[in-house]
Amino acid sequence: MSDAKAKWQRQEQAVRATQMAFDLSSEVQKSIKKQAIDQELTPSDMIRKILNLEVKSKKTRQRLSFNLSNEEITLLAERFGVDADDKRAVKQRVAELLIAHTH
């Protein structure tokens, strides 16, 4: 079987998968999410692991992300003393601030 055909079949199976969502207490959700982070897994993969199902994905590099409006970028640029058009510099300063916050 060709690689392309095998890939297509895997994608077809994924489309047929059933997504389940759970309304669990915030304590249960927080616990599962913390375990996932500690094991460098996604919450979905952590649930699969808890259920003794195959975990197919590789360990993830956890990323933090959030949205900023243009006005907020300008505000942060002014706070950090960088050009508001230099989003990379703003991002670097935010990263430095977050790192400092954890120490």
mmCIF file of N, CA and C in Angstrom:
data_model
loop_
_atom_site.group_PDB
_atom_site.id
_atom_site.type_symbol
_atom_site.label_atom_id
_atom_site.label_comp_id
_atom_site.label_asym_id
_atom_site.label_seq_id
_atom_site.Cartn_x
_atom_site.Cartn_y
_atom_site.Cartn_z
ATOM 1 N N MET A 1 0.854 -1.180 0.000
ATOM 2 C CA MET A 1 0.000 0.000 0.000
ATOM 3 C C MET A 1 0.894 1.236 0.000
ATOM 4 N N SER A 2 0.554 2.199 -0.812
ATOM 5 C CA SER A 2 1.368 3.407 -0.894
ATOM 6 C C SER A 2 1.213 4.229 0.386
ATOM 7 N N ASP A 3 2.251 5.032 0.652
ATOM 8 C CA ASP A 3 2.213 5.895 1.832
ATOM 9 C C ASP A 3 1.046 6.864 1.767
ATOM 10 N N ALA A 4 0.764 7.385 0.571
ATOM 11 C CA ALA A 4 -0.333 8.344 0.415
ATOM 12 C C ALA A 4 -1.672 7.689 0.733
ATOM 13 N N LYS A 5 -1.863 6.460 0.269
ATOM 14 C CA LYS A 5 -3.123 5.757 0.526
ATOM 15 C C LYS A 5 -3.266 5.431 2.012
ATOM 16 N N ALA A 6 -2.170 5.016 2.652
ATOM 17 C CA ALA A 6 -2.201 4.715 4.083
ATOM 18 C C ALA A 6 -2.521 5.973 4.894
ATOM 19 N N LYS A 7 -1.911 7.087 4.493
ATOM 20 C CA LYS A 7 -2.176 8.355 5.175
ATOM 21 C C LYS A 7 -3.638 8.755 5.020
ATOM 22 N N TRP A 8 -4.175 8.593 3.798
ATOM 23 C CA TRP A 8 -5.574 8.934 3.549
ATOM 24 C C TRP A 8 -6.486 8.084 4.420
ATOM 25 N N GLN A 9 -6.182 6.794 4.557
ATOM 26 C CA GLN A 9 -7.017 5.913 5.372
ATOM 27 C C GLN A 9 -6.962 6.316 6.847
ATOM 28 N N ARG A 10 -5.792 6.710 7.321
ATOM 29 C CA ARG A 10 -5.685 7.168 8.716
ATOM 30 C C ARG A 10 -6.504 8.441 8.921
ATOM 31 N N GLN A 11 -6.449 9.344 7.952
ATOM 32 C CA GLN A 11 -7.214 10.580 8.044
ATOM 33 C C GLN A 11 -8.710 10.294 8.015
ATOM 34 N N GLU A 12 -9.104 9.325 7.186
ATOM 35 C CA GLU A 12 -10.516 8.949 7.117
ATOM 36 C C GLU A 12 -10.976 8.393 8.462
ATOM 37 N N GLN A 13 -10.156 7.586 9.100
ATOM 38 C CA GLN A 13 -10.494 7.039 10.418
ATOM 39 C C GLN A 13 -10.604 8.158 11.439
ATOM 40 N N ALA A 14 -9.716 9.140 11.362
ATOM 41 C CA ALA A 14 -9.754 10.258 12.297
ATOM 42 C C ALA A 14 -11.041 11.048 12.150
ATOM 43 N N VAL A 15 -11.492 11.211 10.909
ATOM 44 C CA VAL A 15 -12.739 11.940 10.658
ATOM 45 C C VAL A 15 -13.910 11.195 11.285
ATOM 46 N N ARG A 16 -13.841 9.888 11.275
ATOM 47 C CA ARG A 16 -14.913 9.080 11.834
ATOM 48 C C ARG A 16 -14.880 9.012 13.355
ATOM 49 N N ALA A 17 -13.831 9.481 13.981
ATOM 50 C CA ALA A 17 -13.701 9.419 15.432
ATOM 51 C C ALA A 17 -14.799 10.242 16.092
ATOM 52 N N THR A 18 -15.177 9.841 17.275
ATOM 53 C CA THR A 18 -16.204 10.541 18.038
ATOM 54 C C THR A 18 -15.545 11.336 19.147
ATOM 55 N N GLN A 19 -15.783 12.626 19.150
ATOM 56 C CA GLN A 19 -15.223 13.468 20.200
ATOM 57 C C GLN A 19 -16.143 13.432 21.409
ATOM 58 N N MET A 20 -15.546 13.321 22.574
ATOM 59 C CA MET A 20 -16.311 13.347 23.811
ATOM 60 C C MET A 20 -15.842 14.527 24.646
ATOM 61 N N ALA A 21 -16.788 15.256 25.192
ATOM 62 C CA ALA A 21 -16.477 16.373 26.080
ATOM 63 C C ALA A 21 -17.147 16.098 27.419
ATOM 64 N N PHE A 22 -16.471 16.465 28.476
ATOM 65 C CA PHE A 22 -16.976 16.168 29.814
ATOM 66 C C PHE A 22 -17.073 17.439 30.638
ATOM 67 N N ASP A 23 -18.172 17.580 31.349
ATOM 68 C CA ASP A 23 -18.331 18.667 32.306
ATOM 69 C C ASP A 23 -17.967 18.111 33.677
ATOM 70 N N LEU A 24 -16.702 18.216 34.005
ATOM 71 C CA LEU A 24 -16.202 17.716 35.279
ATOM 72 C C LEU A 24 -15.907 18.899 36.192
ATOM 73 N N SER A 25 -15.788 18.632 37.457
ATOM 74 C CA SER A 25 -15.484 19.720 38.388
ATOM 75 C C SER A 25 -14.153 20.359 38.014
ATOM 76 N N SER A 26 -13.993 21.596 38.405
ATOM 77 C CA SER A 26 -12.750 22.296 38.078
ATOM 78 C C SER A 26 -11.558 21.606 38.743
ATOM 79 N N GLU A 27 -11.782 20.995 39.913
ATOM 80 C CA GLU A 27 -10.695 20.287 40.599
ATOM 81 C C GLU A 27 -10.224 19.096 39.775
ATOM 82 N N VAL A 28 -11.158 18.322 39.214
ATOM 83 C CA VAL A 28 -10.802 17.161 38.399
ATOM 84 C C VAL A 28 -10.097 17.625 37.128
ATOM 85 N N GLN A 29 -10.637 18.641 36.466
ATOM 86 C CA GLN A 29 -10.022 19.159 35.246
ATOM 87 C C GLN A 29 -8.608 19.667 35.520
ATOM 88 N N LYS A 30 -8.468 20.414 36.609
ATOM 89 C CA LYS A 30 -7.166 20.966 36.963
ATOM 90 C C LYS A 30 -6.158 19.858 37.230
ATOM 91 N N SER A 31 -6.586 18.826 37.910
ATOM 92 C CA SER A 31 -5.707 17.707 38.220
ATOM 93 C C SER A 31 -5.224 17.021 36.954
ATOM 94 N N ILE A 32 -6.132 16.757 36.028
ATOM 95 C CA ILE A 32 -5.768 16.092 34.779
ATOM 96 C C ILE A 32 -4.842 16.981 33.955
ATOM 97 N N LYS A 33 -5.138 18.258 33.898
ATOM 98 C CA LYS A 33 -4.291 19.180 33.144
ATOM 99 C C LYS A 33 -2.892 19.275 33.758
ATOM 100 N N LYS A 34 -2.803 19.294 35.086
ATOM 101 C CA LYS A 34 -1.492 19.342 35.751
ATOM 102 C C LYS A 34 -0.698 18.072 35.478
ATOM 103 N N GLN A 35 -1.368 16.920 35.539
ATOM 104 C CA GLN A 35 -0.695 15.663 35.232
ATOM 105 C C GLN A 35 -0.180 15.672 33.797
ATOM 106 N N ALA A 36 -0.999 16.181 32.885
ATOM 107 C CA ALA A 36 -0.609 16.246 31.474
ATOM 108 C C ALA A 36 0.639 17.117 31.306
ATOM 109 N N ILE A 37 0.637 18.261 31.931
ATOM 110 C CA ILE A 37 1.791 19.162 31.836
ATOM 111 C C ILE A 37 3.029 18.491 32.417
ATOM 112 N N ASP A 38 2.889 17.860 33.577
ATOM 113 C CA ASP A 38 4.028 17.196 34.208
ATOM 114 C C ASP A 38 4.603 16.084 33.343
ATOM 115 N N GLN A 39 3.751 15.436 32.553
ATOM 116 C CA GLN A 39 4.193 14.338 31.692
ATOM 117 C C GLN A 39 4.403 14.784 30.240
ATOM 118 N N GLU A 40 4.330 16.095 30.027
ATOM 119 C CA GLU A 40 4.504 16.688 28.704
ATOM 120 C C GLU A 40 3.554 16.086 27.677
ATOM 121 N N LEU A 41 2.305 15.946 28.073
ATOM 122 C CA LEU A 41 1.248 15.432 27.210
ATOM 123 C C LEU A 41 0.162 16.488 27.067
ATOM 124 N N THR A 42 -0.674 16.321 26.065
ATOM 125 C CA THR A 42 -1.861 17.157 25.965
ATOM 126 C C THR A 42 -2.904 16.588 26.929
ATOM 127 N N PRO A 43 -3.876 17.384 27.348
ATOM 128 C CA PRO A 43 -4.933 16.830 28.198
ATOM 129 C C PRO A 43 -5.642 15.640 27.545
ATOM 130 N N SER A 44 -5.844 15.695 26.224
ATOM 131 C CA SER A 44 -6.477 14.580 25.520
ATOM 132 C C SER A 44 -5.647 13.310 25.649
ATOM 133 N N ASP A 45 -4.337 13.444 25.457
ATOM 134 C CA ASP A 45 -3.468 12.279 25.579
ATOM 135 C C ASP A 45 -3.410 11.777 27.018
ATOM 136 N N MET A 46 -3.497 12.680 27.983
ATOM 137 C CA MET A 46 -3.506 12.263 29.384
ATOM 138 C C MET A 46 -4.749 11.430 29.673
ATOM 139 N N ILE A 47 -5.885 11.840 29.143
ATOM 140 C CA ILE A 47 -7.127 11.073 29.325
ATOM 141 C C ILE A 47 -6.979 9.697 28.685
ATOM 142 N N ARG A 48 -6.399 9.642 27.486
ATOM 143 C CA ARG A 48 -6.173 8.351 26.829
ATOM 144 C C ARG A 48 -5.271 7.467 27.697
ATOM 145 N N LYS A 49 -4.250 8.062 28.298
ATOM 146 C CA LYS A 49 -3.336 7.302 29.154
ATOM 147 C C LYS A 49 -4.074 6.778 30.387
ATOM 148 N N ILE A 50 -4.898 7.623 31.001
ATOM 149 C CA ILE A 50 -5.679 7.221 32.177
ATOM 150 C C ILE A 50 -6.583 6.044 31.829
ATOM 151 N N LEU A 51 -7.127 6.048 30.612
ATOM 152 C CA LEU A 51 -8.033 4.991 30.154
ATOM 153 C C LEU A 51 -7.293 3.774 29.586
ATOM 154 N N ASN A 52 -5.964 3.795 29.688
ATOM 155 C CA ASN A 52 -5.132 2.719 29.138
ATOM 156 C C ASN A 52 -5.368 2.515 27.645
ATOM 157 N N LEU A 53 -5.556 3.621 26.931
ATOM 158 C CA LEU A 53 -5.663 3.597 25.474
ATOM 159 C C LEU A 53 -4.328 4.042 24.894
ATOM 160 N N GLU A 54 -4.123 3.724 23.625
ATOM 161 C CA GLU A 54 -2.873 4.093 22.974
ATOM 162 C C GLU A 54 -2.740 5.613 22.894
ATOM 163 N N VAL A 55 -1.568 6.086 23.256
ATOM 164 C CA VAL A 55 -1.239 7.505 23.123
ATOM 165 C C VAL A 55 -0.312 7.607 21.924
ATOM 166 N N LYS A 56 -0.829 8.190 20.847
ATOM 167 C CA LYS A 56 -0.112 8.177 19.578
ATOM 168 C C LYS A 56 0.809 9.370 19.383
ATOM 169 N N SER A 57 0.471 10.471 19.977
ATOM 170 C CA SER A 57 1.266 11.669 19.713
ATOM 171 C C SER A 57 2.537 11.666 20.555
ATOM 172 N N LYS A 58 3.479 12.448 20.080
ATOM 173 C CA LYS A 58 4.740 12.594 20.791
ATOM 174 C C LYS A 58 4.527 13.575 21.934
ATOM 175 N N LYS A 59 5.484 13.592 22.838
ATOM 176 C CA LYS A 59 5.405 14.562 23.920
ATOM 177 C C LYS A 59 5.353 15.957 23.316
ATOM 178 N N THR A 60 4.610 16.826 23.969
ATOM 179 C CA THR A 60 4.423 18.171 23.439
ATOM 180 C C THR A 60 5.282 19.175 24.179
ATOM 181 N N ARG A 61 5.632 20.209 23.469
ATOM 182 C CA ARG A 61 6.289 21.341 24.108
ATOM 183 C C ARG A 61 5.157 22.292 24.462
ATOM 184 N N GLN A 62 4.886 22.393 25.732
ATOM 185 C CA GLN A 62 3.756 23.210 26.162
ATOM 186 C C GLN A 62 4.023 24.672 25.821
ATOM 187 N N ARG A 63 3.029 25.309 25.252
ATOM 188 C CA ARG A 63 3.139 26.710 24.887
ATOM 189 C C ARG A 63 2.065 27.496 25.611
ATOM 190 N N LEU A 64 2.427 28.675 26.000
ATOM 191 C CA LEU A 64 1.447 29.606 26.541
ATOM 192 C C LEU A 64 1.122 30.596 25.434
ATOM 193 N N SER A 65 -0.133 30.900 25.295
ATOM 194 C CA SER A 65 -0.509 31.886 24.288
ATOM 195 C C SER A 65 -1.691 32.690 24.786
ATOM 196 N N PHE A 66 -1.779 33.888 24.292
ATOM 197 C CA PHE A 66 -2.929 34.747 24.584
ATOM 198 C C PHE A 66 -3.005 35.791 23.482
ATOM 199 N N ASN A 67 -4.121 36.458 23.393
ATOM 200 C CA ASN A 67 -4.343 37.443 22.338
ATOM 201 C C ASN A 67 -4.165 38.851 22.878
ATOM 202 N N LEU A 68 -3.576 39.691 22.057
ATOM 203 C CA LEU A 68 -3.406 41.104 22.393
ATOM 204 C C LEU A 68 -4.012 41.954 21.287
ATOM 205 N N SER A 69 -4.691 43.003 21.674
ATOM 206 C CA SER A 69 -5.169 43.966 20.679
ATOM 207 C C SER A 69 -3.989 44.862 20.298
ATOM 208 N N ASN A 70 -4.143 45.587 19.213
ATOM 209 C CA ASN A 70 -3.089 46.531 18.803
ATOM 210 C C ASN A 70 -2.832 47.574 19.878
ATOM 211 N N GLU A 71 -3.898 47.977 20.559
ATOM 212 C CA GLU A 71 -3.740 48.963 21.630
ATOM 213 C C GLU A 71 -2.928 48.387 22.788
ATOM 214 N N GLU A 72 -3.159 47.121 23.100
ATOM 215 C CA GLU A 72 -2.408 46.489 24.186
ATOM 216 C C GLU A 72 -0.935 46.304 23.813
ATOM 217 N N ILE A 73 -0.678 45.990 22.546
ATOM 218 C CA ILE A 73 0.714 45.881 22.090
ATOM 219 C C ILE A 73 1.401 47.231 22.222
ATOM 220 N N THR A 74 0.703 48.284 21.840
ATOM 221 C CA THR A 74 1.259 49.636 21.962
ATOM 222 C C THR A 74 1.525 49.969 23.424
ATOM 223 N N LEU A 75 0.587 49.637 24.292
ATOM 224 C CA LEU A 75 0.751 49.891 25.731
ATOM 225 C C LEU A 75 1.972 49.145 26.278
ATOM 226 N N LEU A 76 2.108 47.869 25.917
ATOM 227 C CA LEU A 76 3.252 47.088 26.390
ATOM 228 C C LEU A 76 4.561 47.601 25.809
ATOM 229 N N ALA A 77 4.549 47.990 24.544
ATOM 230 C CA ALA A 77 5.759 48.543 23.921
ATOM 231 C C ALA A 77 6.220 49.786 24.669
ATOM 232 N N GLU A 78 5.269 50.653 25.019
ATOM 233 C CA GLU A 78 5.612 51.851 25.790
ATOM 234 C C GLU A 78 6.160 51.467 27.160
ATOM 235 N N ARG A 79 5.529 50.510 27.805
ATOM 236 C CA ARG A 79 5.968 50.063 29.129
ATOM 237 C C ARG A 79 7.390 49.508 29.074
ATOM 238 N N PHE A 80 7.704 48.768 28.004
ATOM 239 C CA PHE A 80 9.016 48.136 27.877
ATOM 240 C C PHE A 80 10.034 49.030 27.173
ATOM 241 N N GLY A 81 9.603 50.169 26.655
ATOM 242 C CA GLY A 81 10.522 51.086 25.985
ATOM 243 C C GLY A 81 11.009 50.573 24.640
ATOM 244 N N VAL A 82 10.127 49.880 23.914
ATOM 245 C CA VAL A 82 10.481 49.392 22.576
ATOM 246 C C VAL A 82 9.490 49.944 21.562
ATOM 247 N N ASP A 83 9.836 49.841 20.296
ATOM 248 C CA ASP A 83 8.978 50.322 19.214
ATOM 249 C C ASP A 83 7.725 49.451 19.128
ATOM 250 N N ALA A 84 6.561 50.073 19.063
ATOM 251 C CA ALA A 84 5.291 49.338 19.005
ATOM 252 C C ALA A 84 5.170 48.492 17.743
ATOM 253 N N ASP A 85 5.907 48.839 16.692
ATOM 254 C CA ASP A 85 5.882 48.053 15.460
ATOM 255 C C ASP A 85 6.760 46.802 15.554
ATOM 256 N N ASP A 86 7.608 46.747 16.573
ATOM 257 C CA ASP A 86 8.516 45.612 16.745
ATOM 258 C C ASP A 86 7.872 44.582 17.677
ATOM 259 N N LYS A 87 6.935 43.806 17.108
ATOM 260 C CA LYS A 87 6.195 42.831 17.924
ATOM 261 C C LYS A 87 7.113 41.761 18.500
ATOM 262 N N ARG A 88 8.185 41.457 17.790
ATOM 263 C CA ARG A 88 9.135 40.461 18.292
ATOM 264 C C ARG A 88 9.792 40.955 19.586
ATOM 265 N N ALA A 89 10.134 42.237 19.639
ATOM 266 C CA ALA A 89 10.740 42.804 20.848
ATOM 267 C C ALA A 89 9.734 42.800 22.000
ATOM 268 N N VAL A 90 8.481 43.126 21.685
ATOM 269 C CA VAL A 90 7.435 43.086 22.717
ATOM 270 C C VAL A 90 7.286 41.660 23.238
ATOM 271 N N LYS A 91 7.243 40.703 22.315
ATOM 272 C CA LYS A 91 7.111 39.293 22.701
ATOM 273 C C LYS A 91 8.278 38.861 23.587
ATOM 274 N N GLN A 92 9.491 39.273 23.230
ATOM 275 C CA GLN A 92 10.675 38.907 24.022
ATOM 276 C C GLN A 92 10.584 39.489 25.432
ATOM 277 N N ARG A 93 10.152 40.721 25.533
ATOM 278 C CA ARG A 93 10.039 41.358 26.857
ATOM 279 C C ARG A 93 8.948 40.693 27.696
ATOM 280 N N VAL A 94 7.844 40.318 27.053
ATOM 281 C CA VAL A 94 6.781 39.604 27.768
ATOM 282 C C VAL A 94 7.323 38.265 28.279
ATOM 283 N N ALA A 95 8.066 37.551 27.435
ATOM 284 C CA ALA A 95 8.650 36.274 27.851
ATOM 285 C C ALA A 95 9.574 36.469 29.045
ATOM 286 N N GLU A 96 10.412 37.498 29.001
ATOM 287 C CA GLU A 96 11.321 37.780 30.112
ATOM 288 C C GLU A 96 10.544 38.070 31.393
ATOM 289 N N LEU A 97 9.463 38.830 31.271
ATOM 290 C CA LEU A 97 8.628 39.139 32.428
ATOM 291 C C LEU A 97 7.990 37.902 33.011
ATOM 292 N N LEU A 98 7.480 36.997 32.144
ATOM 293 C CA LEU A 98 6.860 35.767 32.613
ATOM 294 C C LEU A 98 7.886 34.866 33.296
ATOM 295 N N ILE A 99 9.085 34.790 32.740
ATOM 296 C CA ILE A 99 10.155 33.990 33.365
ATOM 297 C C ILE A 99 10.492 34.561 34.730
ATOM 298 N N ALA A 100 10.638 35.865 34.811
ATOM 299 C CA ALA A 100 10.942 36.518 36.098
ATOM 300 C C ALA A 100 9.825 36.274 37.106
ATOM 301 N N HIS A 101 8.601 36.258 36.628
ATOM 302 C CA HIS A 101 7.454 36.046 37.499
ATOM 303 C C HIS A 101 7.500 34.663 38.180
ATOM 304 N N THR A 102 8.062 33.671 37.493
ATOM 305 C CA THR A 102 8.085 32.312 38.043
ATOM 306 C C THR A 102 9.236 32.096 39.026
ATOM 307 N N HIS A 103 10.211 33.014 39.069
ATOM 308 C CA HIS A 103 11.372 32.823 39.960
ATOM 309 C C HIS A 103 11.229 33.595 41.236
#
